[in-house]
Each structure stands twice: as C-alpha cells, then as structure tokens.
Amino acid sequence: MRELFPGQNDDEKIFIAVREHPVILAIKVGVWAMLLGLLFVFRAYVPDIAPTLFEGTAGTVISVLQQVYVLFLALSIFIIFVLYYLNLHIVTEMRIVDIDQVGLFKHQVSTLNISQIEDVTSDTTGVLGTLFDFGTVFIQTAGSKERFEMLNIPHPGRLSKIIIDLFEQQQGKKL
C-alpha cells in the first residue's frame, strides 16, 4: 500500500481524503486569469495611448516591469496549484491527519486520534458555499490543540457524519 501521509500504518484504512473544494481553486485561478488579462490589455492599448512611454529608457523600464510581472504570474499559478495539491485532510479508522502546506517552504502535519474527539461541527456559509456544498469542519478536542479546522472542503456535513460514526464505532469497541 502506498503511504499517503507520514506515519501511516500498513493496515490503516483510509475512509476519506479531501482537498479544498474545486470552486475555491476556480476562484483563485479566475483572479489569476484577470491579472493575466490586465497584462494583455496593457500591451494592446497603452502603446496606442502613450507611444513615447515605450521609447528610450522608459521603454526599457516598462519592458523589464512587464517581464517581472510575467514571472510573478508564473510563480503565482505554480503556488496556487502546489498549495491546492499539498493541503490534504485525511480521515482514517484511527485518526484524523491534517496536512497543511502553509507556503512553499513550510509544511505542517497535525494528527488527532479519533478517541480524543469531543465535538464535530460543520459550517456552510454564503451563497457559493450553500450552492456548491462546501464549508468548514471544526473538530473540538480536549488535547493541547483545542480545535482542528478543515477549511473550504466539499460536503462538510457528510465528513462530520463520517467522523462522528468512526468515533462512535471506536467507543463501542472500548465498551
């Protein structure tokens, strides 16, 4: 079996692994596309409006700024997809693993045993959240980290039910 997260046991059954809802990714890519569109609008209309801006030293500076802007756009789309792909929430039969890629060079893995759960809350807000069924799942514990948050995940009600069912199964095994 392929290891999905650090410390995964060979016999550990994964019930669900979720990433951010694709609508959130589409919004981020849409903002990126608008920034790309600004570059095309600038290149198409500004030379006709202010042709002297693109001559001599000013033209060189504008050209360098455009190239820096393109590099910024390339880096930002790379970061959008890396953060989308590497931020992962995994629910197994024994624990919940929250893998957060905070930046390109910061990676956090938090683990919570199912038996430590005290409360699970799902929250869906806004028009897009209600329409596309995504929201936040809060997991309350008695441990040092009081609250796990799974932000902008699809079907938060379904995920909270899975977690509660796993908790109840584990409590039934202890009795």
XYZ file of N, CA and C in Angstrom:
525
model
N 0.840 -1.184 0.000
C 0.000 0.000 0.000
C 0.885 1.248 0.000
N 0.528 2.215 -0.788
C 1.272 3.462 -0.892
C 1.010 4.332 0.332
N 2.070 4.911 0.888
C 1.917 5.778 2.046
C 1.386 7.137 1.596
N 0.248 7.540 2.160
C -0.381 8.808 1.798
C 0.070 9.944 2.707
N 0.439 9.606 3.943
C 0.889 10.614 4.897
C 1.964 10.011 5.797
N 2.785 10.863 6.421
C 3.860 10.358 7.276
C 3.311 9.589 8.474
N 3.893 8.446 8.762
C 3.477 7.650 9.907
C 2.273 6.770 9.662
N 1.855 6.628 8.432
C 0.696 5.791 8.127
C 1.055 4.326 8.349
N 0.196 3.618 9.072
C 0.393 2.186 9.289
C -0.006 1.408 8.044
N 0.597 0.239 7.857
C 0.295 -0.580 6.676
C -1.157 -1.037 6.645
N -1.749 -1.297 7.817
C -3.114 -1.809 7.868
C -4.152 -0.727 8.163
N -3.739 0.530 8.133
C -4.650 1.635 8.454
C -5.565 1.936 7.264
N -6.865 1.826 7.506
C -7.845 2.033 6.447
C -8.202 3.516 6.350
N -8.064 4.089 5.163
C -8.404 5.482 4.936
C -9.857 5.558 4.475
N -10.663 6.333 5.210
C -12.068 6.480 4.846
C -12.269 7.589 3.827
N -11.579 8.696 4.030
C -11.740 9.802 3.090
C -10.505 10.700 3.152
N -10.120 11.193 2.008
C -9.049 12.184 1.896
C -9.617 13.331 1.068
N -9.620 14.535 1.633
C -10.237 15.671 0.955
C -9.271 16.838 0.828
N -9.440 17.533 -0.260
C -8.730 18.792 -0.508
C -9.762 19.913 -0.529
N -9.275 21.099 -0.712
C -10.142 22.253 -0.840
C -11.120 22.033 -2.004
N -12.306 22.589 -1.888
C -13.316 22.424 -2.943
C -12.807 23.028 -4.259
N -13.059 22.369 -5.391
C -12.602 22.883 -6.690
C -13.135 24.278 -7.032
N -14.266 24.676 -6.466
C -14.785 26.016 -6.725
C -13.822 27.071 -6.168
N -13.242 26.806 -5.021
C -12.272 27.736 -4.426
C -11.047 27.823 -5.330
N -10.604 26.674 -5.849
C -9.482 26.672 -6.797
C -9.853 27.477 -8.048
N -11.067 27.307 -8.529
C -11.509 28.039 -9.724
C -11.544 29.545 -9.468
N -11.933 29.955 -8.269
C -11.940 31.382 -7.934
C -10.516 31.929 -7.955
N -9.588 31.197 -7.353
C -8.189 31.639 -7.336
C -7.618 31.715 -8.753
N -7.911 30.710 -9.564
C -7.434 30.718 -10.947
C -8.121 31.837 -11.734
N -9.375 32.128 -11.424
C -10.075 33.236 -12.073
C -9.440 34.583 -11.766
N -9.055 34.793 -10.516
C -8.362 36.034 -10.149
C -7.026 36.109 -10.892
N -6.329 34.980 -10.949
C -5.061 34.921 -11.678
C -5.285 35.258 -13.157
N -6.337 34.727 -13.741
C -6.630 34.989 -15.157
C -6.944 36.475 -15.388
N -7.607 37.115 -14.432
C -7.866 38.553 -14.561
C -6.554 39.345 -14.515
N -5.633 38.929 -13.665
C -4.323 39.595 -13.622
C -3.561 39.388 -14.930
N -3.693 38.200 -15.516
C -3.091 37.942 -16.822
C -3.754 38.808 -17.889
N -5.068 38.953 -17.805
C -5.803 39.799 -18.747
C -5.369 41.258 -18.677
N -5.029 41.724 -17.488
C -4.520 43.093 -17.349
C -3.253 43.300 -18.165
N -2.405 42.294 -18.177
C -1.174 42.388 -18.966
C -1.497 42.514 -20.457
N -2.434 41.703 -20.940
C -2.810 41.765 -22.351
C -3.467 43.099 -22.705
N -4.308 43.598 -21.800
C -4.938 44.906 -22.027
C -3.871 45.995 -22.065
N -2.913 45.947 -21.150
C -1.833 46.934 -21.122
C -1.042 46.898 -22.420
N -0.691 45.682 -22.868
C 0.102 45.554 -24.093
C -0.684 45.959 -25.344
N -1.995 45.792 -25.320
C -2.796 46.087 -26.508
C -3.140 47.574 -26.634
N -3.418 48.255 -25.509
C -3.961 49.610 -25.599
C -3.000 50.723 -25.201
N -2.115 50.479 -24.262
C -1.245 51.557 -23.782
C -0.267 52.045 -24.858
N 0.323 51.186 -25.697
C 1.211 51.716 -26.739
C 0.513 52.693 -27.692
N -0.777 52.517 -27.940
C -1.516 53.437 -28.802
C -1.835 54.749 -28.077
N -2.054 54.664 -26.771
C -2.410 55.848 -25.992
C -1.178 56.700 -25.679
N -0.076 56.047 -25.290
C 1.147 56.774 -24.909
C 2.361 56.120 -25.568
N 2.568 56.345 -26.854
C 3.668 55.681 -27.555
C 5.059 56.089 -27.046
N 5.202 57.279 -26.523
C 6.521 57.716 -26.032
C 6.928 56.978 -24.768
N 5.964 56.359 -24.117
C 6.244 55.592 -22.901
C 7.092 54.355 -23.201
N 7.066 53.911 -24.437
C 7.776 52.690 -24.808
C 9.064 52.972 -25.584
N 9.557 54.194 -25.509
C 10.783 54.576 -26.213
C 11.880 54.893 -25.196
N 13.107 54.635 -25.553
C 14.265 55.011 -24.743
C 14.330 54.283 -23.419
N 14.767 54.998 -22.399
C 14.940 54.423 -21.063
C 13.610 54.001 -20.465
N 12.594 54.815 -20.657
C 11.262 54.471 -20.139
C 10.764 53.171 -20.765
N 11.035 52.975 -22.045
C 10.642 51.741 -22.723
C 11.353 50.528 -22.151
N 12.635 50.711 -21.826
C 13.398 49.614 -21.215
C 12.835 49.270 -19.844
N 12.524 50.285 -19.055
C 11.959 50.065 -17.718
C 10.599 49.374 -17.827
N 9.761 49.825 -18.727
C 8.437 49.204 -18.922
C 8.597 47.745 -19.347
N 9.539 47.470 -20.227
C 9.784 46.100 -20.683
C 10.231 45.207 -19.521
N 11.131 45.705 -18.685
C 11.591 44.934 -17.524
C 10.434 44.703 -16.555
N 9.623 45.732 -16.310
C 8.476 45.579 -15.415
C 7.471 44.554 -15.943
N 7.267 44.528 -17.256
C 6.379 43.526 -17.842
C 6.938 42.120 -17.639
N 8.233 41.963 -17.805
C 8.850 40.651 -17.621
C 8.774 40.200 -16.160
N 8.977 41.122 -15.235
C 8.843 40.797 -13.813
C 7.393 40.404 -13.504
N 6.447 41.099 -14.104
C 5.035 40.791 -13.907
C 4.705 39.385 -14.429
N 5.246 39.027 -15.581
C 5.031 37.680 -16.135
C 5.635 36.626 -15.214
N 6.817 36.897 -14.667
C 7.425 35.956 -13.711
C 6.558 35.829 -12.453
N 6.024 36.946 -11.994
C 5.113 36.929 -10.852
C 3.891 36.066 -11.154
N 3.332 36.207 -12.337
C 2.164 35.403 -12.720
C 2.508 33.914 -12.797
N 3.654 33.592 -13.359
C 4.072 32.189 -13.454
C 4.267 31.594 -12.055
N 4.928 32.325 -11.182
C 5.146 31.851 -9.820
C 3.825 31.714 -9.070
N 2.930 32.656 -9.243
C 1.671 32.611 -8.501
C 0.783 31.444 -8.935
N 0.723 31.115 -10.224
C -0.096 29.962 -10.635
C 0.533 28.665 -10.137
N 1.850 28.619 -10.099
C 2.545 27.456 -9.538
C 2.193 27.308 -8.057
N 2.233 28.396 -7.310
C 1.922 28.351 -5.872
C 0.466 27.962 -5.640
N -0.439 28.466 -6.456
C -1.860 28.120 -6.316
C -2.054 26.613 -6.434
N -1.454 25.994 -7.431
C -1.646 24.558 -7.628
C -0.878 23.720 -6.609
N 0.304 24.166 -6.205
C 1.064 23.426 -5.189
C 0.312 23.420 -3.864
N -0.187 24.581 -3.442
C -0.924 24.643 -2.180
C -2.229 23.857 -2.248
N -2.880 23.896 -3.401
C -4.108 23.106 -3.555
C -3.805 21.612 -3.424
N -2.769 21.161 -4.103
C -2.465 19.734 -4.133
C -1.923 19.223 -2.801
N -1.110 20.012 -2.119
C -0.440 19.533 -0.910
C -1.239 19.736 0.371
N -2.266 20.591 0.368
C -3.136 20.718 1.540
C -4.151 19.589 1.495
N -4.077 18.704 2.481
C -4.882 17.496 2.445
C -5.380 17.170 3.846
N -6.619 16.714 3.944
C -7.213 16.273 5.209
C -7.584 14.807 5.024
N -7.099 13.958 5.934
C -7.302 12.517 5.803
C -7.990 11.998 7.052
N -9.032 11.205 6.858
C -9.725 10.566 7.972
C -9.523 9.061 7.820
N -8.886 8.461 8.825
C -8.688 7.016 8.844
C -9.533 6.434 9.971
N -9.469 5.130 10.119
C -10.248 4.487 11.168
C -9.723 4.808 12.566
N -8.462 5.260 12.659
C -7.857 5.531 13.963
C -7.631 7.006 14.257
N -7.486 7.834 13.200
C -7.102 9.224 13.428
C -7.493 10.133 12.267
N -7.314 11.410 12.541
C -7.519 12.437 11.530
C -6.165 13.109 11.329
N -5.747 13.227 10.082
C -4.469 13.835 9.757
C -4.735 15.083 8.930
N -4.192 16.201 9.388
C -4.352 17.478 8.708
C -2.988 17.890 8.175
N -2.818 17.854 6.871
C -1.554 18.220 6.238
C -1.732 19.600 5.625
N -0.982 20.567 6.154
C -1.080 21.955 5.694
C 0.240 22.392 5.091
N 0.205 22.768 3.849
C 1.346 23.397 3.191
C 1.101 24.892 3.304
N 1.744 25.514 4.285
C 1.486 26.920 4.588
C 2.099 27.831 3.530
N 3.255 27.499 3.046
C 3.937 28.237 1.988
C 4.758 27.232 1.204
N 5.597 27.718 0.336
C 6.423 26.776 -0.426
C 7.400 26.019 0.463
N 7.815 26.635 1.570
C 8.844 26.033 2.402
C 8.392 25.766 3.828
N 7.096 25.722 4.062
C 6.580 25.407 5.395
C 5.463 24.388 5.282
N 5.657 23.279 5.979
C 4.761 22.134 5.886
C 4.426 21.689 7.310
N 3.139 21.598 7.649
C 2.719 21.166 8.975
C 1.829 19.942 8.858
N 2.086 18.942 9.698
C 1.246 17.756 9.759
C 0.730 17.639 11.191
N -0.585 17.685 11.352
C -1.209 17.544 12.672
C -2.029 16.270 12.682
N -1.948 15.549 13.779
C -2.662 14.282 13.909
C -3.537 14.319 15.147
N -4.716 13.757 15.025
C -5.663 13.703 16.125
C -6.253 12.297 16.176
N -6.149 11.644 17.321
C -6.770 10.333 17.473
C -8.282 10.495 17.544
N -8.984 9.585 16.927
C -10.451 9.632 16.905
C -11.002 9.626 18.337
N -10.339 8.931 19.246
C -10.828 8.829 20.623
C -10.751 10.154 21.377
N -9.991 11.126 20.906
C -9.851 12.421 21.580
C -10.941 13.419 21.194
N -11.790 13.055 20.267
C -12.809 13.984 19.767
C -13.881 14.208 20.822
N -14.231 15.476 21.012
C -15.332 15.820 21.900
C -16.538 16.336 21.121
N -16.278 17.058 20.003
C -17.374 17.630 19.238
C -16.931 17.840 17.798
N -17.854 17.645 16.876
C -17.601 17.893 15.457
C -18.708 18.816 14.948
N -18.292 19.917 14.322
C -19.251 20.894 13.810
C -18.945 21.162 12.350
N -19.985 21.177 11.530
C -19.806 21.567 10.136
C -20.505 22.902 9.922
N -19.887 23.740 9.101
C -20.391 25.094 8.886
C -20.355 25.403 7.393
N -21.501 25.687 6.833
C -21.606 26.090 5.433
C -22.214 27.480 5.409
N -21.461 28.442 4.848
C -21.959 29.813 4.819
C -21.853 30.391 3.418
N -22.653 31.375 3.156
C -22.607 32.095 1.893
C -23.364 31.415 0.776
N -23.545 32.162 -0.279
C -24.281 31.660 -1.438
C -23.492 30.553 -2.137
N -22.199 30.795 -2.390
C -21.391 29.777 -3.069
C -21.255 28.522 -2.227
N -21.047 28.689 -0.924
C -20.924 27.537 -0.030
C -22.178 26.686 -0.023
N -23.329 27.344 0.007
C -24.595 26.619 0.001
C -24.872 26.002 -1.364
N -24.595 26.742 -2.424
C -24.864 26.263 -3.773
C -23.980 25.069 -4.149
N -22.704 25.146 -3.802
C -21.763 24.084 -4.190
C -21.432 23.128 -3.048
N -22.081 23.291 -1.915
C -21.922 22.427 -0.738
C -20.466 22.296 -0.307
N -19.891 23.430 0.096
C -18.576 23.389 0.723
C -18.585 24.299 1.939
N -17.698 23.994 2.867
C -17.649 24.776 4.090
C -16.501 24.325 4.966
N -16.674 24.508 6.258
C -15.628 24.228 7.230
C -16.111 23.177 8.219
N -15.217 22.284 8.593
C -15.492 21.310 9.648
C -14.577 21.644 10.810
N -15.168 21.832 11.986
C -14.424 22.094 13.208
C -14.472 20.838 14.069
N -13.328 20.418 14.560
C -13.255 19.253 15.434
C -12.701 19.719 16.771
N -13.520 19.614 17.798
C -13.143 20.048 19.147
C -12.541 18.868 19.901
N -11.414 19.109 20.562
C -10.752 18.063 21.339
C -10.451 18.570 22.739
N -10.030 17.658 23.594
C -9.606 18.020 24.940
C -8.094 18.158 25.007
N -7.422 17.903 23.905
C -5.962 17.921 23.880
C -5.394 19.325 23.854
N -4.096 19.406 23.590
C -3.411 20.697 23.589
C -3.879 21.581 22.433
N -4.152 20.983 21.273
C -4.728 21.745 20.173
C -6.241 21.583 20.277
N -6.894 22.641 20.714
C -8.306 22.546 21.061
C -9.221 22.351 19.871
N -8.833 22.849 18.698
C -9.761 22.835 17.582
C -9.034 22.590 16.268
N -9.438 21.549 15.557
C -8.953 21.293 14.201
C -9.915 21.987 13.249
N -9.380 22.605 12.225
C -10.225 23.255 11.223
C -9.890 22.710 9.846
N -10.909 22.303 9.129
C -10.764 21.883 7.743
C -11.549 22.899 6.915
N -10.835 23.811 6.272
C -11.461 24.948 5.591
C -11.822 24.636 4.145
N -12.970 25.138 3.713
C -13.423 25.086 2.315
C -13.397 23.681 1.723
N -13.867 22.713 2.477
C -13.881 21.343 1.967
C -15.268 21.000 1.429
N -15.317 20.098 0.450
C -16.621 19.702 -0.090
C -17.397 18.832 0.901
N -18.687 18.988 0.913
C -19.616 18.185 1.712
C -19.222 18.125 3.195
N -19.182 19.262 3.883
C -18.748 19.251 5.282
C -19.677 18.456 6.201
N -20.962 18.447 5.922
C -21.895 17.666 6.734
C -21.628 16.178 6.637
N -21.351 15.722 5.426
C -21.053 14.306 5.210
C -19.760 13.901 5.927
N -18.745 14.775 5.860
C -17.478 14.479 6.517
C -17.634 14.451 8.030
N -18.391 15.391 8.584
C -18.582 15.378 10.037
C -19.351 14.135 10.475
N -20.284 13.657 9.663
C -21.002 12.421 9.997
C -20.060 11.220 9.982
N -19.152 11.159 9.001
C -18.172 10.071 8.948
C -17.313 10.074 10.205
N -16.865 11.256 10.622
C -16.018 11.355 11.806
C -16.780 10.939 13.060
N -18.016 11.389 13.192
C -18.825 11.013 14.355
C -19.087 9.511 14.367
N -19.392 8.925 13.211
C -19.617 7.477 13.133
C -18.362 6.705 13.535
N -17.197 7.159 13.097
C -15.948 6.497 13.480
C -15.703 6.604 14.984
N -15.998 7.763 15.550
C -15.858 7.953 16.998
C -16.773 6.988 17.751
N -18.022 6.894 17.315
C -18.977 6.008 17.985
C -18.569 4.541 17.842
N -18.044 4.149 16.673
C -17.555 2.788 16.493
C -16.401 2.495 17.444
N -15.491 3.450 17.579
C -14.345 3.251 18.450
C -14.780 3.188 19.919
N -15.760 3.998 20.293
C -16.270 3.953 21.662
C -16.981 2.639 21.933
N -17.666 2.097 20.911
C -18.338 0.800 21.056
C -17.355 -0.330 21.239
N -16.179 -0.240 20.620
C -15.152 -1.277 20.773
C -14.545 -1.252 22.162
N -14.494 -0.065 22.781
C -13.896 0.058 24.118
C -14.808 -0.509 25.204
N -16.131 -0.445 24.959
C -17.079 -0.910 25.988
C -17.149 -2.379 26.097
